[in-house]
Structure formats: structure tokens, C-alpha cells
Tab-separated table of C-alpha atoms in Angstrom:
chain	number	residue	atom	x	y	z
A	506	UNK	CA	-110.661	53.734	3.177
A	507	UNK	CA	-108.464	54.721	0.327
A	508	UNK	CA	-109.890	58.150	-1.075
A	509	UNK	CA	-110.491	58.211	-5.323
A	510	UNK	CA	-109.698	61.823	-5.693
A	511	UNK	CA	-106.167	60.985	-4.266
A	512	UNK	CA	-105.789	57.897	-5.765
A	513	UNK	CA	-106.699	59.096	-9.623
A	514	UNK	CA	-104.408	62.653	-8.876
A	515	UNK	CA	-101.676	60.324	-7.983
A	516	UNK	CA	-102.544	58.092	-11.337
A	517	UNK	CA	-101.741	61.096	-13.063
A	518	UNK	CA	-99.189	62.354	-11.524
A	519	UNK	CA	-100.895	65.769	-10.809
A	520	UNK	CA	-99.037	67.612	-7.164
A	521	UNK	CA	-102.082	68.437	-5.039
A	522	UNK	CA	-101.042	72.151	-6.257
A	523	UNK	CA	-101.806	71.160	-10.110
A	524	UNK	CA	-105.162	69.338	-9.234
A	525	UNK	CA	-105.988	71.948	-6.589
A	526	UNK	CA	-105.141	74.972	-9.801
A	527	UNK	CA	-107.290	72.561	-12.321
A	528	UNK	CA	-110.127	72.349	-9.612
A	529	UNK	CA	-110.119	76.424	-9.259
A	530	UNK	CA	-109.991	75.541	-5.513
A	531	UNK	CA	-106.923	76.190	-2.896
A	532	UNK	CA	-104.232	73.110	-1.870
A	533	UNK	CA	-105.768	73.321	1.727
A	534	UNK	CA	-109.194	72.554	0.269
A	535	UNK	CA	-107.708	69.874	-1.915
A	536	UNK	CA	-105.980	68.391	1.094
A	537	UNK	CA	-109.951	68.561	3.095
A	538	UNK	CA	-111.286	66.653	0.250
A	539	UNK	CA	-108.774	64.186	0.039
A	540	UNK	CA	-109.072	63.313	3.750
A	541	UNK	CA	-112.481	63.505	3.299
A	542	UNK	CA	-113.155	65.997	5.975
A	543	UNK	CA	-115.802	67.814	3.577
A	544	UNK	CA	-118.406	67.020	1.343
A	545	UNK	CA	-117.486	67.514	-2.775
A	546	UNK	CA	-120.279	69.865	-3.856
A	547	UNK	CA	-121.892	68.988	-7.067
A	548	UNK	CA	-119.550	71.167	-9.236
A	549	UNK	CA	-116.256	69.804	-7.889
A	550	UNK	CA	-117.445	66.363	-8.374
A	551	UNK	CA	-118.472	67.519	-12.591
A	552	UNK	CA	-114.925	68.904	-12.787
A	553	UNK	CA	-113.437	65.518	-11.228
A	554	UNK	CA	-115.551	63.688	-13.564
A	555	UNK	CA	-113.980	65.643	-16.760
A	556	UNK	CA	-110.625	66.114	-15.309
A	557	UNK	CA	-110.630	62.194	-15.103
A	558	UNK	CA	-112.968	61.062	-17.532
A	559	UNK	CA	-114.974	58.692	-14.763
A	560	UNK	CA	-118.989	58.885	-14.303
A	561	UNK	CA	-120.354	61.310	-11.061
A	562	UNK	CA	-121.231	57.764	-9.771
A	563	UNK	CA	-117.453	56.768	-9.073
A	564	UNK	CA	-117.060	60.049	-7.266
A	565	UNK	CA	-119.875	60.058	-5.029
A	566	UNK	CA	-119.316	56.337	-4.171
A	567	UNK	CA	-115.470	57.155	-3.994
A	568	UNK	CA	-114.831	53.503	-6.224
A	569	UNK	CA	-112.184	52.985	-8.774
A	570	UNK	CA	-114.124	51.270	-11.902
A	571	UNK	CA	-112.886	47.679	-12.105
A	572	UNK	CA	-110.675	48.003	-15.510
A	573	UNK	CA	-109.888	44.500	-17.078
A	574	UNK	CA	-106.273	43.680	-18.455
A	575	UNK	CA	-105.277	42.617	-21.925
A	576	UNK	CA	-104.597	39.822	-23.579
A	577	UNK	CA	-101.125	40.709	-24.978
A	578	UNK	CA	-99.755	39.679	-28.454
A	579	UNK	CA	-96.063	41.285	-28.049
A	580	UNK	CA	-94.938	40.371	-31.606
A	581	UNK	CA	-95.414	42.944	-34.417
A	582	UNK	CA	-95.303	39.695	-37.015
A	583	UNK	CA	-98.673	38.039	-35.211
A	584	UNK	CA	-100.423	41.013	-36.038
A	585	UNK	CA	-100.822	40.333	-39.390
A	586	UNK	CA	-101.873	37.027	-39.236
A	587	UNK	CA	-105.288	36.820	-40.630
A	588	UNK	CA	-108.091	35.118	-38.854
A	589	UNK	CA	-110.661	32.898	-39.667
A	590	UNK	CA	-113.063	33.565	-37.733
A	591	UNK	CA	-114.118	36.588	-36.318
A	592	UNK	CA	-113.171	36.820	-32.519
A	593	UNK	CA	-114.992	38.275	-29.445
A	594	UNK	CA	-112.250	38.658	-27.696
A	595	UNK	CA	-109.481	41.159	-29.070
A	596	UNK	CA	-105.985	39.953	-30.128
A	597	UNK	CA	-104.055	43.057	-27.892
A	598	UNK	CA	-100.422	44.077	-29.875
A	599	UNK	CA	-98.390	46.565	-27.762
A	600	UNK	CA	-95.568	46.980	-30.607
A	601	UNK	CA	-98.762	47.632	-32.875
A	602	UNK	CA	-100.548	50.115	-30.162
A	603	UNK	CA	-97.307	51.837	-29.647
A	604	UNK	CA	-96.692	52.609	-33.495
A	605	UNK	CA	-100.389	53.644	-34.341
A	606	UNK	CA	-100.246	56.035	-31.737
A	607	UNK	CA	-97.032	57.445	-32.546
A	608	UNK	CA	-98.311	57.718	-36.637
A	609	UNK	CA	-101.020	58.887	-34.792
A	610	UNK	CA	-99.420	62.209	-32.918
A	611	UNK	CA	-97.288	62.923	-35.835
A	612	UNK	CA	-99.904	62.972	-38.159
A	613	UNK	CA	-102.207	65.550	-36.118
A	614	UNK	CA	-100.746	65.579	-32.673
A	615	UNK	CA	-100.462	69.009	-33.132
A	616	UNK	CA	-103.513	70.193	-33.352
A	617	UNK	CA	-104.606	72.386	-30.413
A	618	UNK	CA	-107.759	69.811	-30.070
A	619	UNK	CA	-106.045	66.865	-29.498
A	620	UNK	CA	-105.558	65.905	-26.034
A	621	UNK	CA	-106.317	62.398	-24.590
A	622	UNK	CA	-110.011	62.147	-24.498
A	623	UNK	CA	-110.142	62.915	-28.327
A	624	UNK	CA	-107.336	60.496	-28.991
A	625	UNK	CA	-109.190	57.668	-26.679
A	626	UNK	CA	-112.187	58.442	-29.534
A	627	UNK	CA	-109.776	58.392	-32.326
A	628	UNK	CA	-108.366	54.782	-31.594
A	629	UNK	CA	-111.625	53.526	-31.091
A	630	UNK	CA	-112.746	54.547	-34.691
A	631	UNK	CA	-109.575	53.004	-36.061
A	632	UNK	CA	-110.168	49.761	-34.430
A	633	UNK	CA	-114.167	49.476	-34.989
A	634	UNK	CA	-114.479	51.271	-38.158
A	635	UNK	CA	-111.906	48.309	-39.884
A	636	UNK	CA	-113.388	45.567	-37.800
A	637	UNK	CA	-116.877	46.210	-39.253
A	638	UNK	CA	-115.423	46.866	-43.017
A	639	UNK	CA	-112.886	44.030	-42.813
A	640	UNK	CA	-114.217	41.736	-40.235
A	641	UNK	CA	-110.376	42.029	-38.838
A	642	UNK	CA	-108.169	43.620	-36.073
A	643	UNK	CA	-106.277	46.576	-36.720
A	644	UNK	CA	-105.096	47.450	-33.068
A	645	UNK	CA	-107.297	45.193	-31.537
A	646	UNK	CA	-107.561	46.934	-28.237
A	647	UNK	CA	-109.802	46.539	-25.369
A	648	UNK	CA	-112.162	49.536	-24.721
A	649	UNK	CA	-114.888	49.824	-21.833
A	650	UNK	CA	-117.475	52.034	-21.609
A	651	UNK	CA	-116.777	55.388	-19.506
A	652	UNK	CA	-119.115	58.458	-19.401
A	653	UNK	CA	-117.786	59.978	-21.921
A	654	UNK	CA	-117.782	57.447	-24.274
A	655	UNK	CA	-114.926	54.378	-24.870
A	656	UNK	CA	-111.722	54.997	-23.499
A	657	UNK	CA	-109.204	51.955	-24.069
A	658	UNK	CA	-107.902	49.718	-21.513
A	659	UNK	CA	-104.578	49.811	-20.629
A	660	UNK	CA	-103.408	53.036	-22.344
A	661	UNK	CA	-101.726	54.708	-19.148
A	662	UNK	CA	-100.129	51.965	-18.656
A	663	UNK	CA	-98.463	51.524	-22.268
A	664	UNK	CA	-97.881	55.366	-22.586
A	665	UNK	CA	-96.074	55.542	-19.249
A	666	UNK	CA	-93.953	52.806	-20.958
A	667	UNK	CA	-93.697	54.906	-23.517
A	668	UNK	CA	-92.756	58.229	-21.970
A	669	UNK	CA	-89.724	56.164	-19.988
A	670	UNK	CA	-87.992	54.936	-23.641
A	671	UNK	CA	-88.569	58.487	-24.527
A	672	UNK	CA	-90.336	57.778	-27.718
A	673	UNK	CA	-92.772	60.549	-26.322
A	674	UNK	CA	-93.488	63.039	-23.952
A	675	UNK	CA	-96.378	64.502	-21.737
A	676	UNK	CA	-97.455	67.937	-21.457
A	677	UNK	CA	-100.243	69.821	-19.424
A	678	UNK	CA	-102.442	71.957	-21.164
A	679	UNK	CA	-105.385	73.829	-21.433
A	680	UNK	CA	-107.715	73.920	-24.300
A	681	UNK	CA	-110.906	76.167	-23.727
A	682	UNK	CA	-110.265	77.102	-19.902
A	683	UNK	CA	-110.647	72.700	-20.021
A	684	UNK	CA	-107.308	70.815	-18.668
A	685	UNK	CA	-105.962	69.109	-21.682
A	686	UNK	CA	-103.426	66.172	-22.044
A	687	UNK	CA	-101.367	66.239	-24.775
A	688	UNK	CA	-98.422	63.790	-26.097
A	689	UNK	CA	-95.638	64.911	-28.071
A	690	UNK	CA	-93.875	62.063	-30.507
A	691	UNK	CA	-90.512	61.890	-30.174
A	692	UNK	CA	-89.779	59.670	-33.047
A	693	UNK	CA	-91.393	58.773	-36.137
A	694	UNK	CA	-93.678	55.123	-36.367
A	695	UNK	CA	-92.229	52.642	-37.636
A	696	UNK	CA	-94.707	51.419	-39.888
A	697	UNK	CA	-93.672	48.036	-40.132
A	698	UNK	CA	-96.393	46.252	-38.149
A	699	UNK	CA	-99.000	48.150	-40.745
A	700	UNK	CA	-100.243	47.199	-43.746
A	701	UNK	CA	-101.055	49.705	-46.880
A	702	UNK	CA	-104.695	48.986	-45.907
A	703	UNK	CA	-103.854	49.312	-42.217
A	704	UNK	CA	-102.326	52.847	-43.213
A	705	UNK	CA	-105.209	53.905	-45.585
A	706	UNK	CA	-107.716	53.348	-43.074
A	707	UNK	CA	-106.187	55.617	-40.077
A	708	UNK	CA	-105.567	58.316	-42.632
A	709	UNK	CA	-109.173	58.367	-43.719
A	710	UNK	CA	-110.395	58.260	-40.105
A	711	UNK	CA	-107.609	61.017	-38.884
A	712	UNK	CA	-109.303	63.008	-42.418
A	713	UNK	CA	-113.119	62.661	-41.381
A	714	UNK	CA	-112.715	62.820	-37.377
A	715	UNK	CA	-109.371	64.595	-36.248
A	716	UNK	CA	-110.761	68.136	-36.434
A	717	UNK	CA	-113.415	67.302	-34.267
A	718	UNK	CA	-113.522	68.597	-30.548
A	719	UNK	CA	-113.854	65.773	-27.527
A	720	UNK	CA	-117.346	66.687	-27.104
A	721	UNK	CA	-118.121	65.907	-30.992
A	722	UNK	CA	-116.370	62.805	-30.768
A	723	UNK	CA	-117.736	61.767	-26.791
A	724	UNK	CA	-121.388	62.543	-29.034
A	725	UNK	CA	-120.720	60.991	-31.913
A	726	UNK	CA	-119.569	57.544	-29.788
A	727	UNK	CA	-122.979	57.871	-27.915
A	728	UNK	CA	-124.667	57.277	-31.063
A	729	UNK	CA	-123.106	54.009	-31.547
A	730	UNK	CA	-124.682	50.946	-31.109
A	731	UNK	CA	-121.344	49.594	-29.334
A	732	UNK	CA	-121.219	51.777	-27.059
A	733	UNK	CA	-125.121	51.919	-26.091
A	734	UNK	CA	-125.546	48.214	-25.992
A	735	UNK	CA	-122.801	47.769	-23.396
A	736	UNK	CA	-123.179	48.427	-19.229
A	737	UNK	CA	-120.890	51.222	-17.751
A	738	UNK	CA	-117.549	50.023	-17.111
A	739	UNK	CA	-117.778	46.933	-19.304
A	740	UNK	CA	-115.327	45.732	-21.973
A	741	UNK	CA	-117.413	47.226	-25.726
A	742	UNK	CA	-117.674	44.043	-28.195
A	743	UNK	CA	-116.739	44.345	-31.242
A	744	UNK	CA	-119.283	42.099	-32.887
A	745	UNK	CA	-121.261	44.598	-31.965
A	746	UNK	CA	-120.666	46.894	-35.155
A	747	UNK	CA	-122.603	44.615	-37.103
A	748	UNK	CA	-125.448	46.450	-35.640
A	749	UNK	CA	-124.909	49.794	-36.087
A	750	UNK	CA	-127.177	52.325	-37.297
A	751	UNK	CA	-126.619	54.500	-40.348
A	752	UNK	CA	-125.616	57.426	-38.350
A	753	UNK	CA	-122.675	55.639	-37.564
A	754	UNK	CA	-122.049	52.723	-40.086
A	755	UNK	CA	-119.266	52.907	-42.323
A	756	UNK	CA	-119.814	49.578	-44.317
A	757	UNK	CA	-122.481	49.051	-46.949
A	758	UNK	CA	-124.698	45.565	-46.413
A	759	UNK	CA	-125.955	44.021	-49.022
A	760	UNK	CA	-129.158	41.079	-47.602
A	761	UNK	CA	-126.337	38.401	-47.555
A	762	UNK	CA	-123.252	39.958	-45.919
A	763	UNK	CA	-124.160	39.011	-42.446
């Protein structure tokens, strides 16, 4: 049987040396988990679980979640197409994806807080903030529910794509004695695929959320009805925002607007 901890280090591309250094643990003891010759103790198996963002269940039962693939719109000019109606399932646009999260990194990539898990939050705001305003796609991107709150499907995958037409790179770090994964742009966006609206609405969500460490945001996700009306490992609907509580609403309803 295929082992998780091996199969999510090489995902990464961590060396058994980085993983073992993140881990606070030697290579050799590494190498005994990953052949499964010991038992994880319980605060391995929390690091694994943050290092990774997966649940303590996937660990312990040593099984990849079952991650669904997108439904790709490739053309930036389909993107802003409006629809009629609204749509369960998300219209996916790499070109889109690919410039938002470049606007993205040069707009606050910087910042010592952002690393991946707070830019998997931030991208999820963007997209269900301006579905429940506008009742329309901005990105459009598939998220499931992880642990620690919606991560979105896919985003390896395109950011590996990414990394190899050097439009950004990669780097290691720690933030808080926490491993950290950070992405550098290489380029500006190319704004194109955007509307003004499009543009308003990441700023003001970049303004109210950006400063904000991964825990906030992780929290902050918890507390919305998306993400606490879906089962682990599921794709998050967006009709779903229609529901949200105050706490996390950003649309005002009058009795008819539903």
C-alpha cells in the first residue's frame, strides 16, 4: 500500500531532508514512517496535518481525499459572458485564475503572512463574496472543504504550470516557527480578462482580509454557512451564500431579493 506521508512530500516536492527538518524529526525517522515501520504519534500526525493542510483522519487512515477536477473554460473572452441564470456548477477559467493570482501576489504577495493557506482563503472570498453580491462568477473556481477551511481544487496543478512559464516562483519559508509557502510574481497581470468591477472587488477584499493571519482567515471561513453546510472533502456550493449569516454576509437583502 502506497504510504500518504510519501505520497503528499513528493506532491510537494519536499527531499525527505526538508520534510524530515519541517517535522523536527531526523531523515532516518522520516524514512521509518514512510515505510511504515512505526506508528506516527499524535504530534507528528498535527504537524502533517498543517504542513499539508489535510484532516488527522487522512493521516491515520493513510487516504488521499478524493479531489474532483474542473470544468475548464480556457478562453479569457468566455469569462465575461454574463449568465442568466445562476449556476451550481462553476464556469472554471485558467487564463482568469492565472491573472487573479498574479494581481493577487503583486498586490500583497509580500507580506510576511501570505503563504498558501491564506491565499487558498483569499480566493475563496473573491469568488463567494461577488457571487453573493452579483449573483456572478468572478474566478469561478472549485473549492472543497479541508480542515482548515476551503482550499481550491486544482491550484497545484495550475501553479506548477505556472512556475514552468516562469510567470512565478516558489519559495520555502517559515512564518512563526510554521512552514510557509510563498509565491513570488514574476510578471505583472494582465488585467484583461477583468472587469473594473472584477478589479474593485479583489481590492476591497485584499483591503478588509489580506492582513489577516491563516488562522483568522481558516476561523473566519468556519463561520460560513458554505463551508459548514458542506461534508469534508466535498466540492462548497456556491448557492450556498444566499444563506449566510451576518457574521459573514457581505450583501444587504431586502424581503424580495431572493
Amino acid at each position: 500500500m502506497s504510504n500518504i506521508i510519501k505520497s503528499l512530500r513528493e506532491e510537494k516536492k519536499y527531499t525527505q531532508k526538508d520534510l524530515a527538518k519541517l517535522l523536527g524529526i531526523t531523515r532516518q525517522t522520516l524514512v521509518k514512517y514512510e515505510t511504515q515501520k512505526v506508528n506516527l504519534p499524535a504530534d507528528i500526525i498535527k504537524k502533517l496535518s498543517e504542513i499539508f493542510d489535510l484532516s488527522y483522519e487522512a493521516i491515520i487512515d493513510n487516504k488521499l481525499p478524493k479531489v474532483p477536477a474542473y470544468n475548464i473554460i480556457a478562453d479569457c473572452n468566455d469569462a465575461n459572458k454574463s449568465n442568466v441564470q445562476r449556476i451550481n456548477i462553476p464556469q472554471n477559467n485558467i487564463d482568469k485564475f492565472k491573472e487573479v493570482f498574479l494581481y493577487i501576489l503583486n498586490k500583497v504577495g509580500a507580506k510576511p503572512n501570505i503563504g498558501q493557506v491564506v491565499l487558498y482563503k483569499l480566493l475563496y472570498f473573491i469568488d463567494f463574496d461577488f457571487y453573493e453580491l452579483y449573483e456572478e462568477q468572478l474566478i469561478g473556481a472549485e473549492y472543497i472543504k479541508n480542515k482548515y477551511g476551503p482550499t481550491p481544487v486544482d491550484f497545484i496543478k495550475i501553479v506548477d504550470k505556472m512556475k514552468k512559464n516562469d510567470d512565478l516562483q516558489e519559495v520555502k519559508a517559515v512564518y512563526f516557527d510554521r512552514p510557509q509557502t510563498k509565491y513570488l510574481p514574476n510578471r505583472a497581470a494582465n488585467l484583461n480578462c477583468l472587469t473594473a468591477k472584477e478589479i474593485k472587488h479583489i481590492d476591497d477584499i485584499l483591503d478588509k482580509h489580506s492582513d489577516k493571519t491563516a488562522k483568522e482567515l481558516s476561523d473566519l471561513s468556519h463561520k460560513d454557512i458554505p463551508w459548514i453546510s458542506t461534508e469534508d472533502g466535498q466540492i462548497i456550493d456556491y448557492e450556498s451564500v444566499f444563506y449566510r449569516t451576518p457574521e459573514t454576509s457581505v450583501r444587504t437583502y431586502d424581503d424580495d431579493s431572493i
